[in-house]
Coordinates of C-alpha atoms in Angstrom, one line a residue:
Chain G
M7 CA -21.7 -3.0 89.6
S8 CA -22.6 -5.5 86.9
R9 CA -22.8 -3.9 83.5
V10 CA -24.6 -6.6 81.6
I11 CA -27.4 -5.5 79.1
R12 CA -29.5 -8.0 77.4
V13 CA -29.9 -6.9 73.8
A14 CA -32.1 -8.2 71.1
A15 CA -31.6 -8.1 67.3
A16 CA -35.1 -7.9 65.7
Q17 CA -34.4 -9.2 62.2
M18 CA -37.3 -8.5 59.9
G19 CA -38.5 -10.4 56.9
P20 CA -39.3 -8.4 53.8
N21 CA -41.6 -5.4 53.7
Q22 CA -43.3 -5.6 50.3
K23 CA -44.4 -2.5 48.5
S24 CA -47.9 -3.9 48.9
S25 CA -47.5 -4.3 52.7
S26 CA -49.5 -1.7 54.6
R27 CA -47.8 0.5 57.2
S28 CA -50.0 -0.9 60.0
E29 CA -49.2 -4.5 59.0
I30 CA -45.5 -3.8 59.2
L31 CA -45.9 -1.9 62.5
Q32 CA -47.8 -4.9 64.0
R33 CA -44.9 -7.2 63.0
M34 CA -42.5 -4.8 64.7
I35 CA -44.5 -4.6 67.8
A36 CA -44.7 -8.5 67.9
L37 CA -40.9 -8.5 67.6
L38 CA -40.5 -5.9 70.4
E39 CA -42.8 -7.9 72.6
E40 CA -40.9 -11.1 72.0
G41 CA -37.6 -9.2 72.8
A42 CA -39.2 -7.9 76.0
R43 CA -40.5 -11.4 76.9
Q44 CA -36.9 -12.7 76.6
G45 CA -35.7 -9.9 78.9
A46 CA -34.1 -7.5 76.5
A47 CA -33.6 -3.9 77.5
L48 CA -32.7 -2.8 73.9
V49 CA -34.3 -4.1 70.7
V50 CA -32.4 -3.3 67.4
F51 CA -34.5 -3.0 64.3
P52 CA -33.2 -2.7 60.7
E53 CA -32.5 0.2 58.4
L54 CA -35.7 1.7 56.8
A55 CA -37.7 -0.6 59.0
F56 CA -41.1 0.9 58.4
T57 CA -41.1 0.5 54.6
T58 CA -39.8 -1.5 51.7
F59 CA -36.2 -0.6 50.7
F60 CA -37.6 2.0 48.3
P61 CA -34.2 3.2 46.9
R62 CA -34.4 0.2 44.6
W63 CA -37.2 2.0 42.7
L64 CA -37.1 5.2 40.6
L65 CA -39.8 7.2 42.2
D66 CA -41.1 10.7 42.6
G67 CA -44.0 12.7 43.8
E68 CA -46.5 11.4 46.3
E69 CA -45.2 7.8 46.0
L70 CA -41.7 8.8 47.0
D71 CA -43.1 11.1 49.8
S72 CA -45.0 8.2 51.3
Y73 CA -41.7 6.6 52.3
F74 CA -40.6 9.4 54.5
E75 CA -41.5 10.3 58.1
T76 CA -42.0 14.1 58.6
A77 CA -41.9 13.7 62.3
M78 CA -40.7 11.1 64.8
P79 CA -42.7 9.8 66.4
N80 CA -45.8 10.3 64.3
P81 CA -49.3 8.7 64.4
D82 CA -48.2 5.8 62.1
V83 CA -45.4 4.7 64.4
Q84 CA -46.8 5.9 67.8
P85 CA -48.1 2.4 68.8
L86 CA -44.5 1.1 68.7
F87 CA -43.3 3.9 70.9
D88 CA -46.2 3.4 73.3
R89 CA -45.7 -0.4 73.6
A90 CA -42.0 0.0 74.1
A91 CA -42.5 2.6 76.9
E92 CA -45.1 0.3 78.5
L93 CA -42.7 -2.7 78.4
K94 CA -39.8 -0.4 79.4
V95 CA -37.7 -1.6 76.4
G96 CA -35.7 0.8 74.4
F97 CA -35.0 0.5 70.7
Y98 CA -32.9 1.5 67.6
V99 CA -34.8 1.9 64.4
G100 CA -34.0 3.2 60.9
Y101 CA -36.3 5.3 58.8
G102 CA -36.5 7.8 55.9
E103 CA -36.4 11.2 57.6
R104 CA -37.9 14.4 55.9
T105 CA -37.0 17.5 57.9
P106 CA -39.3 20.5 58.2
E107 CA -36.9 22.2 55.7
G108 CA -37.5 19.4 53.2
Q109 CA -34.2 17.7 53.6
N110 CA -34.2 13.9 53.3
F111 CA -31.9 11.6 55.3
N112 CA -31.5 7.9 55.9
T113 CA -31.7 8.1 59.7
A114 CA -31.6 6.0 62.8
I115 CA -32.7 6.9 66.3
L116 CA -32.1 5.5 69.7
V117 CA -35.1 5.4 72.0
A118 CA -34.5 4.9 75.7
P119 CA -36.8 2.6 77.7
D120 CA -38.7 5.6 79.0
G121 CA -39.7 6.5 75.4
Q122 CA -37.4 9.5 75.0
I123 CA -35.3 9.8 71.8
V124 CA -31.8 10.0 73.2
G125 CA -29.8 9.8 69.9
K126 CA -30.1 10.4 66.2
Y127 CA -27.7 9.5 63.4
R128 CA -28.0 10.3 59.7
K129 CA -26.2 7.8 57.3
I130 CA -23.0 9.2 56.0
H131 CA -21.8 6.4 53.7
L132 CA -24.6 6.4 51.1
P133 CA -24.0 3.8 48.5
G134 CA -25.6 3.7 45.0
S135 CA -26.0 6.5 42.5
V136 CA -27.9 9.7 41.8
E137 CA -28.9 8.8 38.3
P138 CA -30.7 5.6 37.6
R139 CA -28.8 2.8 35.8
A140 CA -30.2 2.7 32.3
G141 CA -32.1 -0.5 31.5
A142 CA -31.9 -1.8 35.1
V143 CA -35.0 -3.2 36.6
Y144 CA -33.7 -2.6 40.2
Q145 CA -31.9 0.5 41.2
Q146 CA -29.8 1.6 44.2
L147 CA -30.7 5.3 44.4
E148 CA -29.7 6.3 48.0
K149 CA -27.5 9.1 46.6
R150 CA -30.5 10.4 44.8
Y151 CA -33.1 10.3 47.6
F152 CA -30.9 11.1 50.6
E153 CA -28.5 13.9 51.5
Y154 CA -25.3 12.8 53.2
G155 CA -25.7 12.7 57.0
D156 CA -24.8 16.0 58.6
L157 CA -24.6 14.9 62.3
G158 CA -21.1 13.3 62.1
F159 CA -20.7 10.1 64.2
P160 CA -22.0 10.9 67.6
A161 CA -21.8 8.4 70.4
F162 CA -24.3 8.6 73.2
R163 CA -23.9 8.0 76.9
T164 CA -27.1 6.4 78.0
G165 CA -28.7 6.1 81.4
A166 CA -28.9 3.6 84.3
E167 CA -31.4 1.3 82.5
W168 CA -28.7 0.6 80.0
K169 CA -25.9 0.6 82.6
D170 CA -24.6 4.0 81.3
A171 CA -23.5 2.3 78.1
I172 CA -21.8 4.5 75.5
V173 CA -23.8 3.6 72.3
G174 CA -23.0 4.3 68.7
M175 CA -25.2 4.0 65.7
L176 CA -24.4 3.3 62.1
I177 CA -26.6 2.4 59.1
C178 CA -26.0 -0.4 56.6
N179 CA -23.1 0.4 54.3
D180 CA -21.4 2.5 57.1
R181 CA -20.4 -0.8 58.8
R182 CA -18.0 -1.6 56.0
W183 CA -16.1 1.7 56.6
P184 CA -13.5 1.5 59.5
E185 CA -13.4 5.3 59.7
A186 CA -17.0 5.2 61.0
W187 CA -16.3 2.7 63.7
R188 CA -13.1 4.4 64.8
S189 CA -14.9 7.8 65.0
L190 CA -17.3 6.2 67.4
A191 CA -14.7 4.3 69.4
L192 CA -12.7 7.5 69.9
Q193 CA -15.7 8.5 72.0
G194 CA -15.5 5.3 74.1
M195 CA -18.2 3.4 72.3
E196 CA -19.1 0.1 74.1
L197 CA -22.1 -1.0 72.0
L198 CA -22.7 -0.4 68.3
C199 CA -26.1 -0.8 66.7
V200 CA -26.4 -1.1 62.9
G201 CA -29.4 -2.0 60.8
Y202 CA -29.1 -3.0 57.2
N203 CA -30.7 -3.9 53.9
S204 CA -28.0 -5.7 51.9
A205 CA -28.6 -7.4 48.5
A206 CA -28.3 -11.1 48.4
Y207 CA -27.4 -11.0 44.7
D208 CA -27.4 -8.5 41.9
P209 CA -31.1 -8.4 41.0
N210 CA -30.2 -7.3 37.5
G211 CA -28.0 -10.4 37.1
G212 CA -24.7 -8.4 36.8
D213 CA -22.3 -10.3 39.1
R214 CA -21.3 -13.5 40.6
E215 CA -21.2 -12.8 44.3
S216 CA -23.2 -15.4 46.1
A217 CA -25.5 -14.7 49.0
E218 CA -23.1 -16.7 51.2
L219 CA -20.2 -14.5 50.2
R220 CA -22.3 -11.4 50.8
T221 CA -23.3 -12.7 54.3
F222 CA -19.7 -13.5 55.1
H223 CA -18.7 -9.9 54.1
A224 CA -21.5 -8.5 56.3
Q225 CA -20.5 -10.5 59.3
L226 CA -16.7 -10.2 58.8
V227 CA -16.7 -6.4 58.9
V228 CA -18.8 -6.4 62.1
Q229 CA -16.6 -9.0 63.8
A230 CA -13.3 -7.3 62.9
N231 CA -14.5 -3.8 63.6
A232 CA -16.0 -4.8 67.0
Y233 CA -12.7 -6.4 67.9
M234 CA -10.5 -3.5 66.6
N235 CA -12.7 -1.1 68.5
A236 CA -13.2 -3.3 71.6
C237 CA -17.0 -3.0 71.6
W238 CA -20.1 -5.1 71.3
A239 CA -22.0 -4.9 68.0
V240 CA -25.6 -5.7 67.1
A241 CA -26.1 -5.9 63.3
V242 CA -29.7 -6.4 62.1
A243 CA -31.0 -7.2 58.7
K244 CA -34.2 -6.8 56.8
A245 CA -34.0 -10.1 54.9
G246 CA -35.6 -12.2 52.3
N247 CA -37.3 -11.6 49.0
E248 CA -38.5 -8.0 49.1
D249 CA -40.4 -6.9 46.0
G250 CA -38.5 -9.5 43.9
S251 CA -35.1 -8.5 45.1
G252 CA -33.2 -10.7 47.6
L253 CA -31.8 -9.4 50.9
I254 CA -29.3 -11.3 53.0
G255 CA -30.1 -12.1 56.6
G256 CA -27.2 -13.1 59.0
S257 CA -28.2 -10.7 61.8
C258 CA -25.8 -11.2 64.6
I259 CA -24.6 -10.0 68.0
V260 CA -20.8 -9.8 68.3
D261 CA -18.6 -9.5 71.4
P262 CA -15.5 -7.4 71.8
N263 CA -13.4 -10.4 70.7
G264 CA -15.1 -10.3 67.4
L265 CA -16.9 -13.6 68.1
I266 CA -20.5 -14.1 67.1
V267 CA -22.5 -14.9 70.2
A268 CA -25.9 -15.1 68.5
Q269 CA -27.1 -15.1 65.0
A270 CA -30.3 -15.4 63.0
R271 CA -31.1 -18.6 61.3
T272 CA -33.9 -17.5 59.0
L273 CA -34.7 -14.8 56.4
D274 CA -37.8 -13.8 58.4
D275 CA -39.0 -12.0 61.4
E276 CA -36.7 -13.4 64.1
I277 CA -35.5 -12.3 67.6
I278 CA -32.0 -13.3 68.8
T279 CA -30.6 -12.1 72.1
A280 CA -27.4 -11.9 74.0
D281 CA -26.2 -10.7 77.4
C282 CA -23.7 -8.0 76.6
D283 CA -21.3 -7.5 79.5
L284 CA -19.9 -4.0 78.8
D285 CA -16.9 -4.6 81.0
L286 CA -15.7 -7.1 78.5
C287 CA -14.7 -4.1 76.4
L288 CA -12.1 -3.2 79.0
Q289 CA -9.5 -5.9 78.0
G290 CA -9.2 -4.4 74.5
K291 CA -9.7 -0.7 75.5
T292 CA -6.9 -0.9 78.2
K293 CA -4.4 -3.2 76.5
M294 CA -4.2 -4.0 72.8
F295 CA -6.4 -1.1 71.7
N296 CA -5.4 1.4 74.3
F297 CA -5.7 4.3 71.8
E298 CA -3.9 6.8 74.0
A299 CA -0.9 4.6 74.3
H300 CA -0.7 3.2 70.8
R301 CA -2.3 5.4 68.1
R302 CA -0.1 7.6 66.0
P303 CA -2.4 10.1 64.3
E304 CA 0.6 12.1 63.0
W305 CA 0.9 9.4 60.3
Y306 CA -2.8 9.1 59.5
S307 CA -3.1 12.4 57.5
R308 CA -4.1 10.7 54.2
I309 CA -7.3 9.5 55.9
T310 CA -8.6 13.1 56.4
G311 CA -6.5 14.8 53.8
Q312 CA -7.7 13.0 50.7
V313 CA -10.9 11.4 49.5
G314 CA -9.9 9.0 46.7
V315 CA -6.7 7.1 45.8
K316 CA -3.4 8.8 44.9
E317 CA -1.1 6.2 43.5
P318 CA 2.7 6.4 44.1
E319 CA 5.1 7.1 41.4
K320 CA 6.9 4.1 39.9
V321 CA 10.2 3.3 41.7
A322 CA 13.2 3.7 39.4
Chain T
M5 CA -2.3 -8.5 30.4
S6 CA -2.6 -11.1 33.2
R7 CA -1.7 -9.6 36.5
V8 CA -1.2 -12.8 38.5
I9 CA 1.7 -13.0 40.9
R10 CA 2.5 -16.2 42.7
V11 CA 3.3 -15.3 46.3
A12 CA 4.7 -17.4 49.1
A13 CA 4.4 -16.9 52.8
A14 CA 7.5 -18.2 54.5
Q15 CA 6.4 -19.0 58.0
M16 CA 9.3 -19.7 60.3
G17 CA 9.5 -21.8 63.3
P18 CA 11.1 -20.3 66.4
N19 CA 14.6 -18.7 66.4
Q20 CA 16.0 -19.6 69.8
K21 CA 18.4 -17.3 71.5
S22 CA 20.9 -20.1 71.2
S23 CA 20.4 -20.4 67.4
S24 CA 23.3 -19.0 65.4
R25 CA 22.8 -16.3 62.8
S26 CA 24.1 -18.6 60.1
E27 CA 21.8 -21.5 61.1
I28 CA 18.7 -19.1 60.9
L29 CA 19.9 -17.8 57.6
Q30 CA 20.3 -21.3 56.2
R31 CA 16.7 -22.0 57.2
M32 CA 15.5 -18.8 55.4
I33 CA 17.4 -19.7 52.3
A34 CA 15.8 -23.2 52.3
L35 CA 12.4 -21.5 52.6
L36 CA 13.3 -19.1 49.8
E37 CA 14.4 -22.0 47.6
E38 CA 11.2 -23.9 48.3
G39 CA 9.2 -20.8 47.4
A40 CA 11.1 -20.4 44.2
R41 CA 10.7 -24.1 43.4
Q42 CA 6.9 -23.6 43.8
G43 CA 7.1 -20.7 41.3
A44 CA 6.8 -17.8 43.7
A45 CA 8.0 -14.4 42.6
L46 CA 7.7 -12.9 46.1
V47 CA 8.5 -14.7 49.4
V48 CA 7.3 -13.0 52.6
F49 CA 9.3 -13.6 55.8
P50 CA 8.2 -12.7 59.3
E51 CA 9.0 -9.7 61.5
L52 CA 12.5 -9.7 63.1
A53 CA 13.2 -12.8 61.0
F54 CA 17.0 -13.0 61.5
T55 CA 16.8 -13.2 65.3
T56 CA 14.8 -14.3 68.3
F57 CA 12.0 -11.9 69.3
F58 CA 14.4 -10.1 71.6
P59 CA 12.0 -7.5 73.0
R60 CA 10.8 -10.2 75.3
W61 CA 14.1 -9.8 77.2
L62 CA 15.4 -6.9 79.2
L63 CA 18.8 -6.4 77.6
D64 CA 21.5 -3.8 77.1
G65 CA 25.0 -3.4 75.8
E66 CA 26.6 -5.8 73.4
E67 CA 23.9 -8.4 73.8
L68 CA 21.2 -5.9 72.7
D69 CA 23.4 -4.5 69.9
S70 CA 23.8 -8.0 68.5
Y71 CA 20.1 -8.1 67.5
F72 CA 20.4 -5.0 65.2
E73 CA 21.6 -4.7 61.6
T74 CA 23.7 -1.7 61.1
A75 CA 23.5 -2.0 57.3
M76 CA 21.2 -3.9 54.9
P77 CA 22.4 -6.0 53.3
N78 CA 25.4 -6.9 55.4
P79 CA 27.7 -9.9 55.4
D80 CA 25.5 -11.9 57.8
V81 CA 22.5 -11.7 55.5
Q82 CA 24.2 -11.4 52.1
P83 CA 23.8 -15.1 51.2
L84 CA 20.0 -14.6 51.3
F85 CA 20.2 -11.6 49.0
D86 CA 22.5 -13.5 46.6
R87 CA 20.4 -16.6 46.5
A88 CA 17.2 -14.6 45.9
A89 CA 18.8 -12.6 43.0
E90 CA 20.1 -15.9 41.5
L91 CA 16.6 -17.4 41.7
K92 CA 15.0 -14.1 40.6
V93 CA 12.7 -14.1 43.6
G94 CA 12.0 -11.0 45.6
F95 CA 11.2 -10.9 49.3
Y96 CA 9.9 -9.0 52.3
V97 CA 11.8 -9.4 55.5
G98 CA 11.7 -7.8 58.9
Y99 CA 14.7 -6.9 61.0
G100 CA 16.0 -4.7 63.8
E101 CA 17.5 -1.6 62.1
R102 CA 20.2 0.6 63.7
T103 CA 20.9 3.7 61.6
P104 CA 24.3 5.3 61.3
E105 CA 22.9 8.0 63.7
G106 CA 22.2 5.3 66.3
Q107 CA 18.4 5.2 65.9
N108 CA 16.7 1.8 66.3
F109 CA 13.6 0.8 64.3
N110 CA 11.6 -2.3 63.8
T111 CA 11.9 -2.4 60.1
A112 CA 10.8 -4.3 57.0
I113 CA 12.2 -4.1 53.5
L114 CA 10.9 -5.1 50.1
V115 CA 13.6 -6.6 47.8
A116 CA 12.8 -6.9 44.1
P117 CA 13.7 -10.0 42.2
D118 CA 16.8 -8.3 40.9
G119 CA 18.1 -7.8 44.4
Q120 CA 17.4 -4.1 44.7
I121 CA 15.8 -2.8 47.9
V122 CA 12.7 -1.1 46.5
G123 CA 10.9 -0.3 49.7
K124 CA 11.4 0.3 53.4
Y125 CA 8.9 0.6 56.2
R126 CA 9.5 1.3 59.9
K127 CA 6.9 0.0 62.3
I128 CA 4.6 2.7 63.6
H129 CA 2.3 0.8 66.0
L130 CA 4.8 -0.4 68.6
P131 CA 3.1 -2.4 71.3
G132 CA 4.5 -3.1 74.8
S133 CA 6.2 -0.7 77.2
V134 CA 9.3 1.3 77.8
E135 CA 9.8 0.1 81.3
P136 CA 9.9 -3.6 82.1
R137 CA 7.0 -5.1 84.0
A138 CA 8.2 -5.8 87.6
G139 CA 8.4 -9.4 88.4
A140 CA 7.6 -10.6 84.9
V141 CA 9.9 -13.3 83.4
Y142 CA 8.9 -12.3 79.8
Q143 CA 8.7 -8.7 78.7
Q144 CA 7.3 -6.8 75.7
L145 CA 9.8 -4.0 75.3
E146 CA 9.3 -2.8 71.8
K147 CA 8.6 0.8 73.0
R148 CA 12.0 0.6 74.8
Y149 CA 14.1 -0.7 72.0
F150 CA 12.6 1.0 69.0
E151 CA 11.7 4.5 68.0
Y152 CA 8.3 5.0 66.3
G153 CA 8.6 4.6 62.6
D154 CA 9.3 7.8 60.8
L155 CA 8.6 6.9 57.2
G156 CA 4.8 7.0 57.4
F157 CA 2.9 4.4 55.4
P158 CA 4.5 4.4 52.0
A159 CA 3.1 2.1 49.2
F160 CA 5.5 1.1 46.4
R161 CA 4.7 0.7 42.8
T162 CA 6.9 -2.3 41.7
G163 CA 8.1 -3.4 38.3
A164 CA 7.2 -5.7 35.6
E165 CA 8.4 -8.8 37.4
W166 CA 5.6 -8.2 39.9
K167 CA 3.1 -7.0 37.3
D168 CA 3.5 -3.4 38.5
A169 CA 1.7 -4.3 41.7
I170 CA 1.3 -1.5 44.3
V171 CA 2.7 -3.1 47.4
G172 CA 2.3 -2.0 51.0
M173 CA 4.2 -3.2 54.1
L174 CA 3.1 -3.4 57.7
I175 CA 4.7 -5.1 60.7
C176 CA 2.9 -7.3 63.3
N177 CA 0.7 -5.2 65.5
D178 CA 0.2 -2.6 62.7
R179 CA -2.2 -5.1 61.1
R180 CA -4.7 -4.6 63.9
W181 CA -4.9 -0.9 63.2
P182 CA -7.3 0.0 60.3
E183 CA -5.7 3.4 60.0
A184 CA -2.5 1.7 58.7
W185 CA -4.3 -0.3 56.0
R186 CA -6.4 2.7 54.9
S187 CA -3.3 4.9 54.7
L188 CA -1.8 2.3 52.2
A189 CA -5.1 1.7 50.4
L190 CA -5.4 5.4 49.7
Q191 CA -2.3 4.9 47.6
G192 CA -4.0 2.1 45.6
M193 CA -2.4 -0.8 47.4
E194 CA -3.1 -4.1 45.8
L195 CA -0.9 -6.4 47.9
L196 CA -0.1 -6.0 51.6
C197 CA 2.8 -7.9 53.2
V198 CA 3.0 -8.2 57.0
G199 CA 5.2 -10.3 59.2
Y200 CA 4.5 -10.9 62.8
N201 CA 5.6 -12.4 66.2
S202 CA 2.4 -12.7 68.2
A203 CA 2.1 -14.4 71.6
A204 CA 0.1 -17.6 71.7
Y205 CA -0.6 -17.0 75.4
D206 CA 0.6 -14.7 78.2
P207 CA 3.9 -16.3 79.1
N208 CA 3.6 -14.8 82.5
G209 CA 0.2 -16.5 83.1
G210 CA -1.7 -13.2 83.2
D211 CA -4.7 -13.8 81.0
R212 CA -7.1 -16.4 79.6
E213 CA -6.9 -15.8 75.9
S214 CA -6.3 -19.1 74.2
A215 CA -3.9 -19.6 71.2
E216 CA -7.0 -20.3 69.1
L217 CA -8.6 -17.0 70.0
R218 CA -5.3 -15.2 69.3
T219 CA -5.0 -16.9 66.0
F220 CA -8.6 -16.0 65.2
H221 CA -7.9 -12.4 66.0
A222 CA -4.8 -12.4 63.8
Q223 CA -6.6 -13.8 60.8
L224 CA -9.8 -11.8 61.4
V225 CA -8.1 -8.4 61.1
V226 CA -6.2 -9.5 58.0
Q227 CA -9.3 -10.8 56.3
A228 CA -11.5 -7.8 57.1
N229 CA -8.9 -5.2 56.3
A230 CA -8.1 -6.9 53.0
Y231 CA -11.8 -6.9 52.1
M232 CA -12.4 -3.3 53.3
N233 CA -9.3 -2.1 51.3
A234 CA -9.9 -4.4 48.3
C235 CA -6.4 -5.8 48.3
W236 CA -4.5 -9.1 48.7
A237 CA -2.7 -9.7 52.0
V238 CA 0.1 -12.1 53.0
A239 CA 0.4 -12.4 56.8
V240 CA 3.4 -14.4 58.0
A241 CA 4.3 -15.7 61.5
K242 CA 7.3 -16.6 63.3
A243 CA 5.7 -19.4 65.3
G244 CA 6.1 -22.0 67.9
N245 CA 8.0 -22.2 71.2
E246 CA 10.7 -19.5 71.1
D247 CA 12.9 -19.3 74.2
G248 CA 10.0 -20.7 76.3
S249 CA 7.4 -18.3 75.0
G250 CA 4.7 -19.4 72.6
L251 CA 4.0 -17.7 69.3
I252 CA 1.0 -18.3 67.2
G253 CA 1.2 -19.5 63.6
G254 CA -1.8 -19.1 61.3
S255 CA 0.2 -17.5 58.4
C256 CA -2.2 -16.9 55.6
I257 CA -2.8 -15.5 52.1
V258 CA -6.1 -13.6 51.9
D259 CA -7.9 -12.4 48.7
P260 CA -9.7 -9.1 48.3
N261 CA -13.0 -10.8 49.4
G262 CA -11.4 -11.4 52.7
L263 CA -11.2 -15.2 52.1
I264 CA -8.2 -17.2 53.2
V265 CA -6.9 -18.9 50.1
A266 CA -3.9 -20.6 51.8
Q267 CA -2.9 -21.1 55.4
A268 CA -0.1 -22.7 57.3
R269 CA -0.8 -25.9 59.1
T270 CA 2.2 -26.1 61.4
L271 CA 4.1 -24.0 63.9
D272 CA 7.3 -24.6 62.0
D273 CA 9.2 -23.5 58.9
E274 CA 6.5 -23.9 56.2
I275 CA 5.9 -22.5 52.7
I276 CA 2.4 -21.8 51.5
T277 CA 1.7 -20.2 48.1
A278 CA -1.2 -18.6 46.2
D279 CA -1.7 -17.1 42.8
C280 CA -2.7 -13.5 43.5
D281 CA -4.7 -12.0 40.6
L282 CA -4.2 -8.3 41.2
D283 CA -7.2 -7.5 39.0
L284 CA -9.5 -9.2 41.6
C285 CA -9.0 -5.9 43.5
L286 CA -10.9 -4.0 40.9
Q287 CA -14.4 -5.2 41.9
G288 CA -13.9 -3.7 45.4
K289 CA -11.9 -0.7 44.3
T290 CA -14.4 0.4 41.7
K291 CA -17.7 -0.5 43.4
M292 CA -18.3 -1.0 47.1
F293 CA -15.0 0.6 48.1
N294 CA -14.7 3.2 45.5
F295 CA -13.1 5.7 47.8
E296 CA -13.6 8.8 45.6
A297 CA -17.3 8.1 45.3
H298 CA -18.1 7.0 48.9
R299 CA -15.6 8.3 51.5
R300 CA -16.6 11.4 53.5
P301 CA -13.4 12.6 55.2
E302 CA -15.1 15.8 56.4
W303 CA -16.6 13.6 59.1
Y304 CA -13.4 11.7 60.0
S305 CA -11.7 14.5 61.9
R306 CA -11.5 12.6 65.2
I307 CA -9.2 10.1 63.6
T308 CA -6.4 12.6 63.1
G309 CA -7.5 15.2 65.6
Q310 CA -7.2 13.2 68.8
V311 CA -5.1 10.3 70.0
G312 CA -7.1 8.7 72.8
V313 CA -10.8 8.5 73.8
K314 CA -12.9 11.5 74.6
E315 CA -16.2 10.3 76.0
P316 CA -19.5 12.1 75.4
E317 CA -21.3 13.9 78.1
K318 CA -24.2 12.1 79.6
V319 CA -27.5 12.9 77.8
A320 CA -30.0 14.6 80.2

């Protein structure tokens, strides 16, 4: 049986604070339709796709509340779910989740082509800080607004419409952490979806990392982790000038050799697609990265046994 | 205090089975001298640098014994140690180690500029097989000839002549395993040395991976792991046509941004150098990859809790 899935990365241009929810949703539906028109069975949207990247602002009260979804789906986003089910296209999408108990998470879900939510992931590697940086116009307050994900790194075995692919989800900064990829690959992950909002520069003028270097970093980690875990990866940006703060693009689809097979050319709404042959994972999974044959976890204890760095003593 | 070390990668062309030990050692001394002439304080040689890559042959008895060092240093290699101490240049070198108890390891040592051995590592991620592949002209018998390394992944804090750098060592295939890099980075590693012998193609004609793709893989994993662990990396090949089997080159020095700052152009004996500013690690170690602030080991338990893949159940 052929195990080829056509996948689309639905890069989004910026969602301004002033953009209405329905305007953003219409853009997402247009991207979904373009993905479907190109034959994709899975469309991957960015992190926090329905809103601006609100952790850049110090907010509270109703304004902060307005960025969270208290149910998924809900009336605001239902048209996306409806259109996807109509087109028989599934999707990954990131959003701010508020639970009935009032917990907030930076969350992504996987929606099958029949409209069922078949997977949920809550971001574990939250960057930024709890307290705002004094004097900074732009903040990174993910550690303030979200709790650390409490679902671990679950991989999901999907159905026939996705060729029974084992799919993993990460969110933004997670993709820079090899522990996250490996936790998914140890479940046989064949396809990794990750949406992101990554700064193109320090909006407060504090460093010298160019947008090119940041885009290189973003692609490098996806390429190497896809290779080292013998899986496909779809990495999807919200890009461009959002509320005066720049976001990199560089959305890409990467094969199990770590090669970019498709990449976005703009900082705007843009669909790219690739045919992902899941059986291309087998070369890595059975040879170079045959975990059962080659991993030596008895020597990995620092990875789970400590959080930060413990430096060695000086040699005499 | 400036913390810049000039480092040399001493890529080696092939060591044929027919090459004499002293001939190989003379080439290594010439590389060391060229590194010293260019001002390097550390010269990094490949894996199994004193011999041909003998795990490609099914061997036993005296012939197999001849590829192991029963002491380090020993009379065969003493001239390299002497010349290095004279030039006040330290080095990393890989070799087949036979212990007094008769255990065999694929080993690397770190020799300080004063000639003292300040670090030893025994390869943990042994590729290949115990039993020879029937009918194959060329084997990969590392699992037959070597025991799994039993020293873990120690990082070493070096002395003033290397600006107190915290140095880690890996060997060949280890560099493709993010667990190995992370285990070292959790000790504050600032500079990673890794020598390798990596096939340029399947010498038995069994696959379709080009030398270009294999070189890309070799560099990709070093670049991404250097970036994700905020360290410098020096990756050094034994290259070229060795006993009829091709080895990739692509030796490189990589900065903590994952950028290649120097790379070999040949498949022969070749010195490349770079000034490694250890303080460039601080950007990553204190921000993006501040482990204490951002790692979440409570969710990494699969990494140490299982060896191979455990696939998820199918979602209903």
